[in-house]
Coordinates of C-alpha atoms in Angstrom, one line a residue:
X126 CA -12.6 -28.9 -103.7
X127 CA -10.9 -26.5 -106.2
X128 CA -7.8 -24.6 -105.8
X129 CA -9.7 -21.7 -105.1
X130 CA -11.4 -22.6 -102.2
X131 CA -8.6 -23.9 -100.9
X132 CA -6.4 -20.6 -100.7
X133 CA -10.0 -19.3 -99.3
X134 CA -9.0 -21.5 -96.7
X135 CA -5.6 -21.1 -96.2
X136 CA -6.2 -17.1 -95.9
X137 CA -9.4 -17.3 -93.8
X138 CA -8.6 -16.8 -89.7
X139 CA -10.1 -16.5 -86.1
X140 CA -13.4 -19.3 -86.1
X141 CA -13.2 -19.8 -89.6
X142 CA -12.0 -22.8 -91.5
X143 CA -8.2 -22.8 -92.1
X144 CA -6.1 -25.3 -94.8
X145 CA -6.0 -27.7 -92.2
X146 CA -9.3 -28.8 -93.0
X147 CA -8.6 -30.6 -95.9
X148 CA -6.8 -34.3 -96.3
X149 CA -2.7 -33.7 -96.8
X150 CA -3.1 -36.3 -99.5
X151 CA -6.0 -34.4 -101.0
X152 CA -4.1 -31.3 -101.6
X153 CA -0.8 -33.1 -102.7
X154 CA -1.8 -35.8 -105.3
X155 CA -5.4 -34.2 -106.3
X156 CA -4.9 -29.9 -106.3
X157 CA -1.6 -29.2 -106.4
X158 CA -0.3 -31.3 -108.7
X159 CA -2.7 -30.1 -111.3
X160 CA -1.4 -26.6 -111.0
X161 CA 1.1 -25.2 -113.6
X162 CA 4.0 -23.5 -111.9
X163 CA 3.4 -20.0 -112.0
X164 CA 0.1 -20.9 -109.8
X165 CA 2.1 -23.3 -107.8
X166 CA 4.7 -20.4 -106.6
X167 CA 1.5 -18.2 -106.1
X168 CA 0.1 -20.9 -103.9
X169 CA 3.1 -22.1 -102.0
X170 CA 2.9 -18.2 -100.8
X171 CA -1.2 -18.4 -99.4
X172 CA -0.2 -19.8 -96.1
X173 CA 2.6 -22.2 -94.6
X174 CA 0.8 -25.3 -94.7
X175 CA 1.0 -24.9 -98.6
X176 CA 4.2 -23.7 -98.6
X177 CA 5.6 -26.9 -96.6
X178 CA 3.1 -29.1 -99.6
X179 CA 4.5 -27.0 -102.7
X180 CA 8.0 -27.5 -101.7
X181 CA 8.0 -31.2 -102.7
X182 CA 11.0 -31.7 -105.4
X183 CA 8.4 -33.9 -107.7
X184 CA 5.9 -31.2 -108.1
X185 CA 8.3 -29.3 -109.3
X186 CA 10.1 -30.9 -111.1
X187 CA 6.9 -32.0 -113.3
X188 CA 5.6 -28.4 -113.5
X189 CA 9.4 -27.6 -114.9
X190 CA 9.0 -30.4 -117.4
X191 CA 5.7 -29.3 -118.6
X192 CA 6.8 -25.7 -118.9
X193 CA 10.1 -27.0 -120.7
X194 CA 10.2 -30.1 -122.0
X195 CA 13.9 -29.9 -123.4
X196 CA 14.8 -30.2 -119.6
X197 CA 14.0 -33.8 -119.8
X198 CA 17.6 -34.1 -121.1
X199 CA 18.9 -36.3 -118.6
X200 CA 22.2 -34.5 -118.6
X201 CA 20.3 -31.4 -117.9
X202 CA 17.8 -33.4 -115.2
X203 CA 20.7 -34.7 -113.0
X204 CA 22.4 -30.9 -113.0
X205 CA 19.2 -29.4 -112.0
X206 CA 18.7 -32.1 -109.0
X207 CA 22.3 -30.3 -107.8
X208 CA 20.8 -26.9 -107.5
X209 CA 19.9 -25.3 -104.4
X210 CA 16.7 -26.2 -104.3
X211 CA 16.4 -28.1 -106.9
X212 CA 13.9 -27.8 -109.9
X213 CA 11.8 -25.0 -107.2
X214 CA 15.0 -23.1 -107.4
X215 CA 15.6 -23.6 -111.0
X216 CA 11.8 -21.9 -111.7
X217 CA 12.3 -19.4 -109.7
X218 CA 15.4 -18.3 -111.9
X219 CA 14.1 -19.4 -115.4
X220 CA 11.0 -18.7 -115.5
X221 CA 10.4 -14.7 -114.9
X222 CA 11.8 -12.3 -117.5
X223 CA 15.6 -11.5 -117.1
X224 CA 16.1 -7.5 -116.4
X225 CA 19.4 -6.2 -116.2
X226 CA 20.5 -3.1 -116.5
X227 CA 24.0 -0.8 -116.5
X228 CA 22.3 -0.2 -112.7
X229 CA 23.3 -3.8 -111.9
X230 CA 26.6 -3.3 -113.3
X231 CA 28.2 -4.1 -109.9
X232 CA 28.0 -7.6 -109.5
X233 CA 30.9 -9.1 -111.2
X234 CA 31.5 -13.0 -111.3
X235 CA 34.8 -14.2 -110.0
X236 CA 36.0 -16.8 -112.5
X237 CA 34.6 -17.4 -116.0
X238 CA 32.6 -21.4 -116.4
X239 CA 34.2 -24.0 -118.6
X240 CA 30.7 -24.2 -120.6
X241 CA 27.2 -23.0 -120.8
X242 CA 23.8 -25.1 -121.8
X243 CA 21.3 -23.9 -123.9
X244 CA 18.3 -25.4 -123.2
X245 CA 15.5 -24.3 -125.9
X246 CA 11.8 -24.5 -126.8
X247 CA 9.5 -23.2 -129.2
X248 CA 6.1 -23.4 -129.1
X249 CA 3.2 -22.5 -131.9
X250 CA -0.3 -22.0 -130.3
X251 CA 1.4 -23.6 -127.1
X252 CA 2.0 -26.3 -128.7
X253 CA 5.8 -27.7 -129.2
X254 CA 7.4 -27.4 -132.3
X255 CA 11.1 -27.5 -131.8
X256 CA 12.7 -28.8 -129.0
X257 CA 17.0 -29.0 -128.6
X258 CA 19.8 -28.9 -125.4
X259 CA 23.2 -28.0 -126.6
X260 CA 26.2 -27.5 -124.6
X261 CA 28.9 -24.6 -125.3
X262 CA 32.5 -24.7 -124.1
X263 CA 33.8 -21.6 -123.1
X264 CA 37.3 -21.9 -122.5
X265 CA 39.2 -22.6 -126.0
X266 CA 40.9 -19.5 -128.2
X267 CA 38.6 -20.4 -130.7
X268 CA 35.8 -19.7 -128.3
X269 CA 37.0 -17.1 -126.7
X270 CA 38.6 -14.9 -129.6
X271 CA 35.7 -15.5 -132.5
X272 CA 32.3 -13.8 -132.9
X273 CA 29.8 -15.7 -130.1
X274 CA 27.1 -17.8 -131.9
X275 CA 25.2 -20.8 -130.7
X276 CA 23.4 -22.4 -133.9
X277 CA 21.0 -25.5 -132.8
X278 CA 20.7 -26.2 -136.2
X279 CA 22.9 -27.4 -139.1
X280 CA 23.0 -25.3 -142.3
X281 CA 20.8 -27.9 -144.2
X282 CA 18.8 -29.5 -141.6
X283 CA 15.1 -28.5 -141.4
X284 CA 12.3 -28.6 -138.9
X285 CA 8.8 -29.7 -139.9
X286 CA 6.1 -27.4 -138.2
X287 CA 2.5 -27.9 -138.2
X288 CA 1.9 -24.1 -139.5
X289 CA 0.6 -23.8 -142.7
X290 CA -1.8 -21.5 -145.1
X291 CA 0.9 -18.7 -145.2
X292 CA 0.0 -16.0 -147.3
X293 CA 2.4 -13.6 -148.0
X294 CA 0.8 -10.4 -146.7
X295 CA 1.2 -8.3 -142.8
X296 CA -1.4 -10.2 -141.3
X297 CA 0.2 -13.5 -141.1
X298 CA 3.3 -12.3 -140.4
X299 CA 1.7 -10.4 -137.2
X300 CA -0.3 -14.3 -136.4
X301 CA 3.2 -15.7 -136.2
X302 CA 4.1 -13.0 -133.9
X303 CA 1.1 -13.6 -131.8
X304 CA 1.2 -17.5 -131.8
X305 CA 5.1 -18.6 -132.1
X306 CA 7.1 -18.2 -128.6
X307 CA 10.3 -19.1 -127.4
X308 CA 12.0 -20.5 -124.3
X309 CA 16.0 -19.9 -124.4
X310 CA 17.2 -21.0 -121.2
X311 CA 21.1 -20.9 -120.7
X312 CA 22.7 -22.8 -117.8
X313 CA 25.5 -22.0 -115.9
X314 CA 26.7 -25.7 -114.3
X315 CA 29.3 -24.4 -112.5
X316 CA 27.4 -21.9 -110.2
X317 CA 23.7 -23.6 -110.7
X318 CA 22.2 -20.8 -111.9
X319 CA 20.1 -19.9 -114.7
X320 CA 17.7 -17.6 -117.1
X321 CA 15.9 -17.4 -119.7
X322 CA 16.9 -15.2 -122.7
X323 CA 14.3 -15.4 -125.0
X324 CA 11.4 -12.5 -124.6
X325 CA 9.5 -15.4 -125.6
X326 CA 7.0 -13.0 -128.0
X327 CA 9.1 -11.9 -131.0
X328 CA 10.0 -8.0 -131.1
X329 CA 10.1 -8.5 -135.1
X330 CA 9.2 -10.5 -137.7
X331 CA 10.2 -9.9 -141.1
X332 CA 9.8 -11.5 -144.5
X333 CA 13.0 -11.7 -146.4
X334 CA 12.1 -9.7 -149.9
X335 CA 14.6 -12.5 -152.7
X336 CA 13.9 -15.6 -150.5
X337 CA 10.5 -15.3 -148.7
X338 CA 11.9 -16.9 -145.8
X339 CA 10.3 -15.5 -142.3
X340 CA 12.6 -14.3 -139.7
X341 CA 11.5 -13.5 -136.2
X342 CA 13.9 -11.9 -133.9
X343 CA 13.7 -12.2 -130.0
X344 CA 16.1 -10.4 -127.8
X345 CA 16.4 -9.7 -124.0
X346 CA 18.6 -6.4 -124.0
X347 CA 21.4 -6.2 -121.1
X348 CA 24.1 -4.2 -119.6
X349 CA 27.3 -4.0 -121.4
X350 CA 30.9 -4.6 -120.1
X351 CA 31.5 -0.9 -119.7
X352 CA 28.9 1.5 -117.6
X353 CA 26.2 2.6 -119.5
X354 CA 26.9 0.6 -122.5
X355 CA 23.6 -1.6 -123.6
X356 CA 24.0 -5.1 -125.6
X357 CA 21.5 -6.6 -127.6
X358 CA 21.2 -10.7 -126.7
X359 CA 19.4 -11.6 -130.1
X360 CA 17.8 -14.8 -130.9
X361 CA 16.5 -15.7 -134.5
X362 CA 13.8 -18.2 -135.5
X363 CA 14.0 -18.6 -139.5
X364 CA 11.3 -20.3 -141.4
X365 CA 11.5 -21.3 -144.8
X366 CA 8.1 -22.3 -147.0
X367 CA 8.1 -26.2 -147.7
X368 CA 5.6 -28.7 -149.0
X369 CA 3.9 -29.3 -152.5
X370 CA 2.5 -25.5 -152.7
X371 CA 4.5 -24.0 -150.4
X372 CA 1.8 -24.0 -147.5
X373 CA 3.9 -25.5 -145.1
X374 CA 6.6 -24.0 -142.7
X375 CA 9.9 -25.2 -142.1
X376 CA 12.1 -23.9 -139.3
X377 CA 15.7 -23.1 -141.0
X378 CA 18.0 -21.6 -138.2
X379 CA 17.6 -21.4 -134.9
X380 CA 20.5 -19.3 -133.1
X381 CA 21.8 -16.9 -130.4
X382 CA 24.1 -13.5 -131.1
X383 CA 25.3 -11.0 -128.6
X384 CA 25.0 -7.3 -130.5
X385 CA 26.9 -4.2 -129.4
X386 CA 25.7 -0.9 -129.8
X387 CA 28.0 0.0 -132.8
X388 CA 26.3 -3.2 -134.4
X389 CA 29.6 -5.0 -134.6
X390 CA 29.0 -8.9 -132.8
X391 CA 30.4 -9.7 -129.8
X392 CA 33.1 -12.3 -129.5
X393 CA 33.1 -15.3 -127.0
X394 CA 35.1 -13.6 -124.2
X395 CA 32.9 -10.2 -124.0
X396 CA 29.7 -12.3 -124.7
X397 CA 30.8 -14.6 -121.9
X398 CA 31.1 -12.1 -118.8
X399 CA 28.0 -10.3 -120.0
X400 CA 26.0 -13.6 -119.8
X401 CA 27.5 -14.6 -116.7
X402 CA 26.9 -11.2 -114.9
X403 CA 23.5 -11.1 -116.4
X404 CA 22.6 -14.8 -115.0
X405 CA 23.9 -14.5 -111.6
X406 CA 22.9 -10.3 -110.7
X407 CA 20.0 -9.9 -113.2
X408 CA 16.6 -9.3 -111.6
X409 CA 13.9 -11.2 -112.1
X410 CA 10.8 -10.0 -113.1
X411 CA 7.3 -11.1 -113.7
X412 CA 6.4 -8.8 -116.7
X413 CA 9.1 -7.0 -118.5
X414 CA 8.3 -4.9 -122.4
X415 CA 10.5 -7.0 -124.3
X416 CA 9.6 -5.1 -127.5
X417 CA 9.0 -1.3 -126.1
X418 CA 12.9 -2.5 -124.8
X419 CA 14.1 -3.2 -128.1
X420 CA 12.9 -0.3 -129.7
X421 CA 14.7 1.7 -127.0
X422 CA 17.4 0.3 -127.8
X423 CA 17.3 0.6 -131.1
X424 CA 16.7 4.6 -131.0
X425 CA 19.8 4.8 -128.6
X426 CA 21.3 2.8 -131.5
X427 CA 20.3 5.4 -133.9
X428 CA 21.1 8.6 -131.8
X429 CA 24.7 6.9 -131.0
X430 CA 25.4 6.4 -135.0
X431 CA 24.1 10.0 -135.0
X432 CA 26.1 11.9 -133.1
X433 CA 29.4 9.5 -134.1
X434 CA 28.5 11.0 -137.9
X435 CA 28.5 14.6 -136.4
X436 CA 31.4 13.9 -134.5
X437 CA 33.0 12.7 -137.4
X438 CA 32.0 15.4 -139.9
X439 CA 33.2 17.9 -137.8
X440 CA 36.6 16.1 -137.6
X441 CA 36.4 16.4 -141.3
X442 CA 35.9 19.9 -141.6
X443 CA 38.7 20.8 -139.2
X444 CA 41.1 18.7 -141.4
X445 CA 39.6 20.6 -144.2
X446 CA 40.1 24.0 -142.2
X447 CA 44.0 22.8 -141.6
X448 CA 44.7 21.6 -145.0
X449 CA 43.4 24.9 -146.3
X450 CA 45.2 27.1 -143.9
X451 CA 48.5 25.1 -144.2
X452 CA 48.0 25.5 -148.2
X453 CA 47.0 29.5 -148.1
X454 CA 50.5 29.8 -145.9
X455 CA 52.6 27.6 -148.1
X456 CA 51.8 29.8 -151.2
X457 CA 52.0 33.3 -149.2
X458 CA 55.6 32.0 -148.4
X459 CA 56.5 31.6 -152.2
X460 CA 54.8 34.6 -153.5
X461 CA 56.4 36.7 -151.3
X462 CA 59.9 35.1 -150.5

């Protein structure tokens, strides 16, 4: 029977056939665990007899796995077991786009964590490329004083991908925006929660005009410390041509900024609350325009640096104004002492 005609069945009422019609065993070990877990939420929801067989840890736990395989980090396994909920709850937090805006800017967290995990996947053609889990303290000067960055990559290692035949023109640069996605989850072990960064297509991708070397930008745009104030969370996926002819890509850099709207990079401290509000008030979302976001942002980018240059020329011209009067005055009084 397929998973189909079973939520037919779970939905149906009165004289008609219900869920309860087919084997328990049937519909744990033969339907649902062949679902991936965006259909096993939407089935756990078609009736209560498959919401009491989707809430089994191990389904979800393997429908995690298969949607993240960097999770299979045992440190990052046994932390998930701890959540409320376990891996159900840690789906239902990672897996939907993150929204939050200055209209969430409410929820503050009481106390700052002494790290946070990165947990991140790449994926060309749904296939994995990269795969890494790296943990960030939080609570050193270093840390907490310095520009926040979280590079998964050393400056001269490389990552071999199975991408090859690019030319140098817009088209391939719009297939790798089509076929590469990314997965940036970041974990907060202290209060079990999570969310995924990453607006897993990339916003832009851009060739680098002296080196060649691809770079494609994602970015999940959140409320700022202050109301009203917008912060870009940028992540960059850098490819580099390899091989005999130079067919092959390489992946270069893989790493996380926070952006302010000035452009100037966030240190550890800022980047900290932000991420921590963000992870514990943001909304969840099935579908959120990543890139129509961005390029919101970056006009409100624009039209900030805008009026900050009127501002300032008009600062300059009243300085101007004074220096000239000041002068005019200065000369009257010795012309006519």
């Amino acid at each position: 029977m397929s998973f189909s005609a079973v939520t037919t069945l779970a939905v149906d009422q009165g004289d008609r056939p219900s869920i309860s019609v087919v084997h328990p065993d049937i519909i744990t070990a033969h339907i649902l665990t062949r679902l991936d877990g965006q259909t096993l939420a939407a089935a756990s929801c078609a009736s209560s007899e498959l919401h009491s067989f989707s809430a089994k840890e191990k389904l979800w736990r393997d429908a995690s796995i298969a949607t993240w395989p960097s999770i299979t980090d045992p440190r990052v396994n046994d932390l998930i077991s701890t959540f409320p909920g376990g891996h159900r709850f840690f789906f239902s937090d990672s897996f939907p786009l993150l929204d939050h805006s200055p209209s969430q800017f409410n929820f503050s967290p009481s106390s700052p964590t002494a790290e946070l995990i990165s947990a991140v996947d790449i994926f060309y053609k749904d296939q994995l490329i990269f795969s890494k889990v790296q943990e960030s303290e939080t609570e050193s000067g270093w840390f907490l004083c310095s520009p926040f960055r979280v590079d998964l990559l050393d400056r001269k290692e490389t990552v071999p991908t199975p991408i090859q035949h690019v030319g140098e023109d817009q088209k391939s640069l719009k297939h790798l925006e089509d076929n590469l996605s990314l997965s940036w989850i970041v974990i907060d072990p202290t209060r079990k929660r999570a969310a995924n960064l990453s607006s897993r297509t990339a916003v832009t991708v851009q060739r680098h005009w002296l080196t060649g070397e691809i770079q494609l930008r994602f970015a999940t745009i959140l409320a700022g410390e202050k109301k009203g104030e917008y912060v870009q969370c940028g992540m960059v996926v850098t490819c580099k041509r390899s091989g005999s002819e130079g067919r092959e890509l390489h992946v270069r850099e893989v790493s996380m900024q926070m952006e302010g709207m000035e452009g100037n990079h966030l240190n550890g401290r800022e980047s900290l609350v932000i991420l921590q509000r963000a992870i514990e008030g943001g909304k969840r979302r099935k579908e959120v325009k990543g890139k129509a976001k961005y390029e919101e942002y970056l006009e409100m980018k624009r039209e900030r640096r805008e009026r900050k240059e009127r501002r300032e020329k008009a600062l300059d011209m009243i300085c101007i104004a004074a220096g000239v009067t000041i002068f005019m005055a200065f000369w009257s009084f010795v012309l006519f002492r």
